[in-house]
Coordinates of C-alpha atoms in Angstrom, one line a residue:
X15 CA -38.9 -27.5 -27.0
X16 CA -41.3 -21.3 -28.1
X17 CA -44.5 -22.4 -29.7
X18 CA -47.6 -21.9 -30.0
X19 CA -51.5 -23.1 -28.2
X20 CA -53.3 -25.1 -30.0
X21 CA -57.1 -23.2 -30.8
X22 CA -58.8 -26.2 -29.6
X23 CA -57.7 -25.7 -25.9
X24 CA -60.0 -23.6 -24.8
X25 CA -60.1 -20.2 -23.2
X26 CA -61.6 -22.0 -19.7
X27 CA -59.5 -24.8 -19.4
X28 CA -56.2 -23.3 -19.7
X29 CA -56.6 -19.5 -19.1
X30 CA -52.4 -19.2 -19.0
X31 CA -51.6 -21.1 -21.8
X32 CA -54.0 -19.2 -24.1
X33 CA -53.1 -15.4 -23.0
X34 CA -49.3 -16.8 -23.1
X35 CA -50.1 -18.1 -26.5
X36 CA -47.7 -21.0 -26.5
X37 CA -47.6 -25.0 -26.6
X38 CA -45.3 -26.7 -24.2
X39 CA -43.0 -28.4 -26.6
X40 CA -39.5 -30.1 -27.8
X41 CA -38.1 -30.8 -31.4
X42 CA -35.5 -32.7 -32.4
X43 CA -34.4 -30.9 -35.5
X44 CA -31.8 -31.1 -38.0
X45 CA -27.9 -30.5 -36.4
X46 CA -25.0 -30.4 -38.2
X47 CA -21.9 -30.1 -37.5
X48 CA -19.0 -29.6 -39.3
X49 CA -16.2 -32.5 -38.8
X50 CA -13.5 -33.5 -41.1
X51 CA -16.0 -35.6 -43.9
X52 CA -18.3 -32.1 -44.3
X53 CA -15.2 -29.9 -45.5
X54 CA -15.0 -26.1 -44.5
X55 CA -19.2 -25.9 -45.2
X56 CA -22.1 -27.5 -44.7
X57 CA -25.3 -27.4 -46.0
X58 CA -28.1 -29.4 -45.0
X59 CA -32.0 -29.7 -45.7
X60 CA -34.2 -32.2 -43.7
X61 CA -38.2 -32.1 -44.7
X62 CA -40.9 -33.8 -42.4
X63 CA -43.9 -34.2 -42.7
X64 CA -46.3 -36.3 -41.0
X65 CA -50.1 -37.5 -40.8
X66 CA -51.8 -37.8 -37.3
X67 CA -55.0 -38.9 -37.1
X68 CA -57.2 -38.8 -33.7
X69 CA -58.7 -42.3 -33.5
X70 CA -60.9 -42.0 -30.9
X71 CA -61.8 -39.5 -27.8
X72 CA -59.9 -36.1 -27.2
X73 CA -61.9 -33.3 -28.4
X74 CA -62.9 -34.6 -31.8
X75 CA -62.4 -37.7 -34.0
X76 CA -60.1 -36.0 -37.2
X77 CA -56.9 -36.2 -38.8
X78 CA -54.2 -33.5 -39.6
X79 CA -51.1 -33.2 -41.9
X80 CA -48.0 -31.6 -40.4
X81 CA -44.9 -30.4 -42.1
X82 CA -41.1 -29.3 -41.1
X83 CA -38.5 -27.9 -43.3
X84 CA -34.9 -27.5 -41.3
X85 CA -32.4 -25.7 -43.5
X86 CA -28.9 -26.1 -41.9
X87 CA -25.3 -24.1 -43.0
X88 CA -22.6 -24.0 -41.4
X89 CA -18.9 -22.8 -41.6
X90 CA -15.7 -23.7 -40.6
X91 CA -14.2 -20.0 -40.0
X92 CA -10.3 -21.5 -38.9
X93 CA -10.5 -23.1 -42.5
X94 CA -12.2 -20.4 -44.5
X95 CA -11.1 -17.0 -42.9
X96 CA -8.3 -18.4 -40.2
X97 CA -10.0 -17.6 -37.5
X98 CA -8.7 -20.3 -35.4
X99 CA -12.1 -22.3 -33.7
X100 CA -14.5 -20.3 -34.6
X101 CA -17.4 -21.6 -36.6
X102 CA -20.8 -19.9 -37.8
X103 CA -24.2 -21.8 -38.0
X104 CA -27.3 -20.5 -39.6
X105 CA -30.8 -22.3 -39.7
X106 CA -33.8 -21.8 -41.6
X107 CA -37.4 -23.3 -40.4
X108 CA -40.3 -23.8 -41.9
X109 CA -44.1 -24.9 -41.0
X110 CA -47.2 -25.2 -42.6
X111 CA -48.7 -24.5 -39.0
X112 CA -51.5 -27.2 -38.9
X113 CA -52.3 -28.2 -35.3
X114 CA -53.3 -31.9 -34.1
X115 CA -53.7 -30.8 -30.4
X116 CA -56.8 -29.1 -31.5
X117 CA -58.4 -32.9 -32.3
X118 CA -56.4 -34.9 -29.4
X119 CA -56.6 -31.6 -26.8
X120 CA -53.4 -32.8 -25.4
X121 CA -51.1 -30.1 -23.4
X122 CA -47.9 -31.8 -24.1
X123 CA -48.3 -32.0 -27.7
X124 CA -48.1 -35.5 -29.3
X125 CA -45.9 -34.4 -32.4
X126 CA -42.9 -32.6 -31.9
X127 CA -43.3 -30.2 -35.2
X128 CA -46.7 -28.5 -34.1
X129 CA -46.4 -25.1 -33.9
X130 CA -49.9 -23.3 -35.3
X131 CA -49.0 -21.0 -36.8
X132 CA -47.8 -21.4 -40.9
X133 CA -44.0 -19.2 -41.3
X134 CA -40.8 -19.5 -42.1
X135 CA -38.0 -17.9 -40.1
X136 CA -35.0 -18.0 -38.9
X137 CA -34.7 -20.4 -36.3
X138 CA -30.8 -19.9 -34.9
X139 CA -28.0 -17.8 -36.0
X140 CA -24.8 -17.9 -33.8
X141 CA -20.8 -18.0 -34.1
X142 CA -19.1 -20.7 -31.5
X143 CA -15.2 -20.1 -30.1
X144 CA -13.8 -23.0 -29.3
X145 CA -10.9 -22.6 -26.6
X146 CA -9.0 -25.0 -24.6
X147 CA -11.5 -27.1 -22.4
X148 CA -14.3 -25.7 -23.9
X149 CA -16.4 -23.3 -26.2
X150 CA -18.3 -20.2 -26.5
X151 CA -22.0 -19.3 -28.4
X152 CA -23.1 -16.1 -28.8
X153 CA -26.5 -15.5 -31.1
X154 CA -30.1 -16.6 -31.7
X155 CA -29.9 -19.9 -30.1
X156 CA -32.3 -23.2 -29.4
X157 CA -31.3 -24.3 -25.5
X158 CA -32.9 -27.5 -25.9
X159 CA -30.1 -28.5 -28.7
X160 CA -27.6 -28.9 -25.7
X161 CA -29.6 -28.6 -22.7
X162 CA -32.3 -30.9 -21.0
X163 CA -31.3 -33.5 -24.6
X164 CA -31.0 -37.2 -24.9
X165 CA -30.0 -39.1 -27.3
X166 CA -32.0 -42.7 -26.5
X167 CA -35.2 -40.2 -26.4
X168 CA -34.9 -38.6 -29.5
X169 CA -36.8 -40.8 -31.3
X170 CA -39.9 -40.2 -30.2
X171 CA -42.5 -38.3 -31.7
X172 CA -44.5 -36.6 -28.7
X173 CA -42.4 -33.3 -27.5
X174 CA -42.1 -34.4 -24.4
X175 CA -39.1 -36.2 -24.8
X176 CA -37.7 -33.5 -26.4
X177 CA -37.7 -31.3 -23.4
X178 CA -39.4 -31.8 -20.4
X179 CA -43.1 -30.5 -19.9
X180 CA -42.3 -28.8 -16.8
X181 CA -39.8 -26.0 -18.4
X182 CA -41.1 -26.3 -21.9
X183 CA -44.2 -24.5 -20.5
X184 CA -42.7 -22.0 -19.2
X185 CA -42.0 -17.8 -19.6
X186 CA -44.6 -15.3 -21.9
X187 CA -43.8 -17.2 -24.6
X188 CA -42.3 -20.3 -23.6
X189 CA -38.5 -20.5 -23.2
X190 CA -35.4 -20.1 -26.1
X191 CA -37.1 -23.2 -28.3
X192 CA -38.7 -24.7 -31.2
X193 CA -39.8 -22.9 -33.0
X194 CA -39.1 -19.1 -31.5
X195 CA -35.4 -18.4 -30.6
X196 CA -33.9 -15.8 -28.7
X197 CA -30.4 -13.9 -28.4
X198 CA -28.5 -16.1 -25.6
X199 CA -25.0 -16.2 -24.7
X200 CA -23.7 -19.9 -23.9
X201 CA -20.7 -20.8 -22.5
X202 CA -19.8 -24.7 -21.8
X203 CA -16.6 -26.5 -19.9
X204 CA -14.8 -29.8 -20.1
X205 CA -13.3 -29.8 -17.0
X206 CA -12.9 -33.8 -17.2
X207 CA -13.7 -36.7 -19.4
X208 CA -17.3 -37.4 -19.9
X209 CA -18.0 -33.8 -17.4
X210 CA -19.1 -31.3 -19.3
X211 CA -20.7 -27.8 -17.2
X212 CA -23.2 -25.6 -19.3
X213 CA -24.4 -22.6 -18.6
X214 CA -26.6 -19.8 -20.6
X215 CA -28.3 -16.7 -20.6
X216 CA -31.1 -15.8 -23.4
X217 CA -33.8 -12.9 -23.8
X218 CA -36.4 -13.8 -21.4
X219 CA -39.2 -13.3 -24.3
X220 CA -38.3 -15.8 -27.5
X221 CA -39.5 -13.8 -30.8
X222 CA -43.0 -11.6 -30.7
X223 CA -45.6 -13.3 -28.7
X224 CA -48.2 -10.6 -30.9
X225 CA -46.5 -11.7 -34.3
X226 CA -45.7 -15.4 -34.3
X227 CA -44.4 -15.6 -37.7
X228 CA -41.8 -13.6 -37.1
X229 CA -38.1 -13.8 -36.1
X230 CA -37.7 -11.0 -33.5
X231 CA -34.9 -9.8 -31.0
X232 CA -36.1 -7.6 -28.9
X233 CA -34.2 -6.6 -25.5
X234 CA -35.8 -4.7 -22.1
X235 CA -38.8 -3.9 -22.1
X236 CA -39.5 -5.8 -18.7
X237 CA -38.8 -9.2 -20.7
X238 CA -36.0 -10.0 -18.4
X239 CA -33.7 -12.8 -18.8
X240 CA -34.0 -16.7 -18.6
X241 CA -31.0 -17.9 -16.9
X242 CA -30.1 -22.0 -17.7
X243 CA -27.6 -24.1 -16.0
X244 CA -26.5 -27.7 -16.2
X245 CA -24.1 -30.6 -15.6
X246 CA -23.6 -33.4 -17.5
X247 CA -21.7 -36.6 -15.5
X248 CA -20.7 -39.8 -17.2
X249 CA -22.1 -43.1 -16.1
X250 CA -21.7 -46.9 -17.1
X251 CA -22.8 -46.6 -20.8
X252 CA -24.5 -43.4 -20.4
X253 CA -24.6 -40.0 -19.0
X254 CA -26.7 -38.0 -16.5
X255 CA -27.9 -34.1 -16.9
X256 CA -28.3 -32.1 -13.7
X257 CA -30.3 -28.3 -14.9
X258 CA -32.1 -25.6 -13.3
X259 CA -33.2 -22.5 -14.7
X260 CA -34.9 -19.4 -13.3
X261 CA -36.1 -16.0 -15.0
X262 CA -35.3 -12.8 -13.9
X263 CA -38.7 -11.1 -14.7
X264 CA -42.0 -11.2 -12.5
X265 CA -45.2 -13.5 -13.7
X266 CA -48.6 -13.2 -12.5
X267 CA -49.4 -16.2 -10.6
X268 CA -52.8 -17.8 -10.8
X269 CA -54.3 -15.8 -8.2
X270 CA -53.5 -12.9 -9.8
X271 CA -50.7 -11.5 -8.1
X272 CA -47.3 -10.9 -9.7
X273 CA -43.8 -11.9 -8.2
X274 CA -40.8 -13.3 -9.2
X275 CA -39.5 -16.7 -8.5
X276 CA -40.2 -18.5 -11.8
X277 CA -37.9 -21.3 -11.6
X278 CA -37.3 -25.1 -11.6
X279 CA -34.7 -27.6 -11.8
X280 CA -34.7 -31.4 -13.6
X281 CA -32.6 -34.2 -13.5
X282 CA -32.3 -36.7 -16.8
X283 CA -30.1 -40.1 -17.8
X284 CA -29.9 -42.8 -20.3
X285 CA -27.9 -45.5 -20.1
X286 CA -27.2 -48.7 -22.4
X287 CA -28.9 -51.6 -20.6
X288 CA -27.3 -54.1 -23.5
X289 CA -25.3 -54.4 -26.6
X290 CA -26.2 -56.5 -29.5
X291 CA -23.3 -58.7 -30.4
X292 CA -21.0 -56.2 -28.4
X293 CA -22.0 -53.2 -31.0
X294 CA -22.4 -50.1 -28.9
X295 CA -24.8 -48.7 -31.9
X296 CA -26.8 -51.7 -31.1
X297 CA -29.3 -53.3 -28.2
X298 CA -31.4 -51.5 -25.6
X299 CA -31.2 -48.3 -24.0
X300 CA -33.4 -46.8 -21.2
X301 CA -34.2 -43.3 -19.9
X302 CA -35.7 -41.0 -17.8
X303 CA -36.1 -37.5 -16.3
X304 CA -37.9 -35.9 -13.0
X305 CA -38.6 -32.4 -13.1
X306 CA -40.3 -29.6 -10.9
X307 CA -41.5 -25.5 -12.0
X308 CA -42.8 -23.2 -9.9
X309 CA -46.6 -24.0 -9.6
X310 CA -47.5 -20.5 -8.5
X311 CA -46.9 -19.4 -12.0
X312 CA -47.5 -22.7 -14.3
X313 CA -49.7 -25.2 -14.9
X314 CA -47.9 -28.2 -14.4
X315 CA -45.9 -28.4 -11.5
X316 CA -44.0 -32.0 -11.7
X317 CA -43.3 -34.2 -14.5
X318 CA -42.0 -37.2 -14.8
X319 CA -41.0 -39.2 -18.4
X320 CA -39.0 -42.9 -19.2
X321 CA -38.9 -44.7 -21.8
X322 CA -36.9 -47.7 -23.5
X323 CA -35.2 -47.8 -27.1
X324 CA -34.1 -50.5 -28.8
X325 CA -31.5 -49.9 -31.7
X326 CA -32.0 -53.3 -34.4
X327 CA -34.2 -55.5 -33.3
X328 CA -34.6 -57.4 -36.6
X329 CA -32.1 -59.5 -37.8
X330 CA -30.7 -57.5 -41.2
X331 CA -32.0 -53.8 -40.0
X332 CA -29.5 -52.9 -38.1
X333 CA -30.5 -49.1 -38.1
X334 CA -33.8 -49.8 -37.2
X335 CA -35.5 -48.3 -33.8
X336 CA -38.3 -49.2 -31.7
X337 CA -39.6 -47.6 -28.9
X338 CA -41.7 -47.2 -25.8
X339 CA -41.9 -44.2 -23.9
X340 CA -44.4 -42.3 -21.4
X341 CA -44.9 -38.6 -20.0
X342 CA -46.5 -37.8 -17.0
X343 CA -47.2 -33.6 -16.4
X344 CA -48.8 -33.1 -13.2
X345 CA -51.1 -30.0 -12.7
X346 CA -49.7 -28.0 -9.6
X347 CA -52.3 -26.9 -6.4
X348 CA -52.3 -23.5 -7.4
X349 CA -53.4 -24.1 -10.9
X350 CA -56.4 -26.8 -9.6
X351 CA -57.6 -23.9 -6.8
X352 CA -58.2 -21.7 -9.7
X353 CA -59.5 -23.9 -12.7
X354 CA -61.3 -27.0 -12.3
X355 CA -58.6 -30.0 -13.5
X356 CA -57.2 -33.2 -13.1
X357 CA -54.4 -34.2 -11.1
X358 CA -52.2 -34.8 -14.5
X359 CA -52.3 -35.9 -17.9
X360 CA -50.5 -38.9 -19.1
X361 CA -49.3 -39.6 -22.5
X362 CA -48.0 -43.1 -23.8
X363 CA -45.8 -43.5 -27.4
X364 CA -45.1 -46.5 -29.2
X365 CA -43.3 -46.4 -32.7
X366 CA -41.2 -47.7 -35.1
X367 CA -38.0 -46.0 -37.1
X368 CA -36.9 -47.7 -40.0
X369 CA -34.6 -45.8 -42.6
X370 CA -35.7 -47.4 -46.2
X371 CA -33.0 -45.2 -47.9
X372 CA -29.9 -43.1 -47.4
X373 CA -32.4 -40.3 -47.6
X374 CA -35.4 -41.4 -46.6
X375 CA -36.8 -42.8 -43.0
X376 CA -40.5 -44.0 -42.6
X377 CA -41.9 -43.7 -38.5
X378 CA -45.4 -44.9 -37.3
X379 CA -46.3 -44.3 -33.8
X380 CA -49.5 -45.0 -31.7
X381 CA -50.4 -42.6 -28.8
X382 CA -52.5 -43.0 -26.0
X383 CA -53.3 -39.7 -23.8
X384 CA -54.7 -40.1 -20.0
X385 CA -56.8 -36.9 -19.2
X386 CA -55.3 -34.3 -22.8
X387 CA -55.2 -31.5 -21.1
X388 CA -55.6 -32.5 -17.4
X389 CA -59.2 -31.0 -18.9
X390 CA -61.8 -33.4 -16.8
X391 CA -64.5 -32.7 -19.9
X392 CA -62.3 -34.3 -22.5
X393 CA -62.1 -37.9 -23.0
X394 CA -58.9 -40.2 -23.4
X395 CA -57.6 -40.1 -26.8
X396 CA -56.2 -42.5 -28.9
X397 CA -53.9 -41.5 -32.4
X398 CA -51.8 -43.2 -34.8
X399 CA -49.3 -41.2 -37.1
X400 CA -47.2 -41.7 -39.8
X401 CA -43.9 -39.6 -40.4
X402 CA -41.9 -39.1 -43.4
X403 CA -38.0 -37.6 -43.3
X404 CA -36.2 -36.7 -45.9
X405 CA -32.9 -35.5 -45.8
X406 CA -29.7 -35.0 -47.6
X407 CA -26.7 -33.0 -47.5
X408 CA -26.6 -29.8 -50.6
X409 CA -23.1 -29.2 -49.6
X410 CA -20.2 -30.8 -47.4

């Protein structure tokens, strides 16, 4: 998922979320990558932008329009300068900072390119060194664009599946993701076919929690460091993720008190159930992930998400996705002894992906929230969106 609450959650509902100032959240945003069809650069511009409309319950009835503007360049540095596997990547981001959570008053954020706040900034900036069995990052770096990521679940709309609840919430102002970044150092092995061993370390504090629009780096200062390992195994058709993660710096839990022990760790597959006609870019894949945080310091102590994707389901659109998903983020003991809330909130996604052009892709999705919030005040909400993406390559 790094951004930013949501004004409609209020003050007595979620008194850590609105002092920490951020939204628990996950964006699948523009990646490229530079391969032998791009050339030595690569630049890329991807705009979305998307209506969501609260149909019924939440806080209040409404509609909102959201917008995203990824700006991608990249360089091949072996072709350019010589420097044998090295390659730079730069990203621009940009937001018109409209907020639907403050209709639904969902925690998990229904759209994946909330963030509250209007800017544009620099999102990542880092060099990789590739070496023998495996490769090297240094820079301003989104963790959630290698770890805790799916590919069956990036279709969907609500964050959730872009990063799990349970560590998307997490840190002063959330950890190394859309749409604040931080310095990180990532290093990641092949050690077999299909294995592949991650492990990072990033400024504990993304960005300036007191100015949200802009792109900071700022190291000590009591921010600590956010440490991130995983380990991706192959399986039948799929893969599985194995992560934990754990900061360095103390947090003041909900009674007040202030120790260390932040952490959490998350498991997470997809796998192809079936091929359509034996095409591997075809037929029906599943996922799911199980995660746990520390509930002394965060809301939501266990989360749970799955969901099914099914790539062509029409005879003649092929590229055509459709999708069912659901996230569950459960409210931990600590959190419910100090503020009065339900056991979780729940949050169902159905939608549609159908690319009407080389450029252009049109998504509707319907979303149905149990408890927004885990806030026992606020009804169930019901919303319907329509996305927009536009993209195309300016160079490569």
């Amino acid at each position: 998922m790094r951004p930013y609450f949501a004004a409609a959650l209020s003050l007595a509902a979620f008194p850590a979320f609105a002092s920490e100032g951020h939204l628990p959240h996950g964006h699948t945003h523009s990646r490229g990558e530079i391969d032998e069809s791009h050339g030595p650069l690569l630049l890329q511009a991807t705009y979305t932008g998307e209506v969501m409309s609260n149909a019924s319950g939440g806080i209040k009835r409404g509609s909102r329009y959201l917008d995203n503007l990824d700006i991608v360049a990249e360089a091949d540095l072996e072709a350019i300068a010589g420097w044998k596997g090295a390659s730079v990547h730069v990203y621009g981001l940009y937001n018109n900072g409209k907020s639907f959570s403050e209709l639904a008053g969902d925690a998990q954020t229904a759209s994946n390119i909330e963030t509250g706040v209007q800017a544009f900034r620099l999102y990542e900036a880092w060099i990789e060194q590739k070496f023998a069995g495996g490769s090297l990052k240094v820079g301003l770096y989104d963790l959630n664009s290698e770890f805790d990521s799916l590919d069956a679940s990036g279709l969907f709309i609500g964050s959730p599946h872009g990063i799990g609840t349970d560590f998307a919430q997490t840190g002063e102002n959330g950890p190394s993701i859309f749409p604040s970044t931080s310095l990180a150092a990532r290093i990641a092995i092949e050690p077999a076919e299909g294995w592949v061993v991650r492990a990072a370390v990033l400024d504990g504090i993304p960005g300036d929690p007191d100015r949200p629009k802009r792109t900071a780096v700022k190291l000590g200062n009591g921010d600590g460091a956010l440490l991130v390992a995983e380990i991706e195994a192959p399986l039948p058709h799929g893969r599985l993720l194995f992560g934990g993660w754990s900061y360095t710096a103390r947090f003041d839990d909900h009674a007040g008190n202030s120790d260390r022990g932040n952490d959490g760790l998350y498991v997470r597959g997809e796998t192809a159930l079936f091929e359509e006609s034996g095409d591997p870019a075809q037929g029906l894949a599943a996922f799911a992930r199980l995660g746990i945080a520390d509930g002394r310091f965060n809301t939501f102590g266990r989360f749970a998400s799955a969901g099914l994707n099914y790539t062509g389901p029409f005879k003649g659109r092929d590229e055509d996705q459709l999708g069912f998903a659901v996230a569950a983020a459960f409210t931990g003991d600590a959190y419910k002894h100090a503020v009065p809330a339900d056991n979780a909130e729940v949050a169902f996604e159905l939608t549609y992906r159908a690319p009407v052009a080389s450029w252009l892709s049109l998504q509707p999705s319907a979303h149905y929230i149990i408890n927004p919030g885990a806030d026992p005040t606020v009804r169930n909400a019901l919303a319907f969106g329509l996305r927009a993406e536009i993209s195309f390559n300016i160079l490569g």
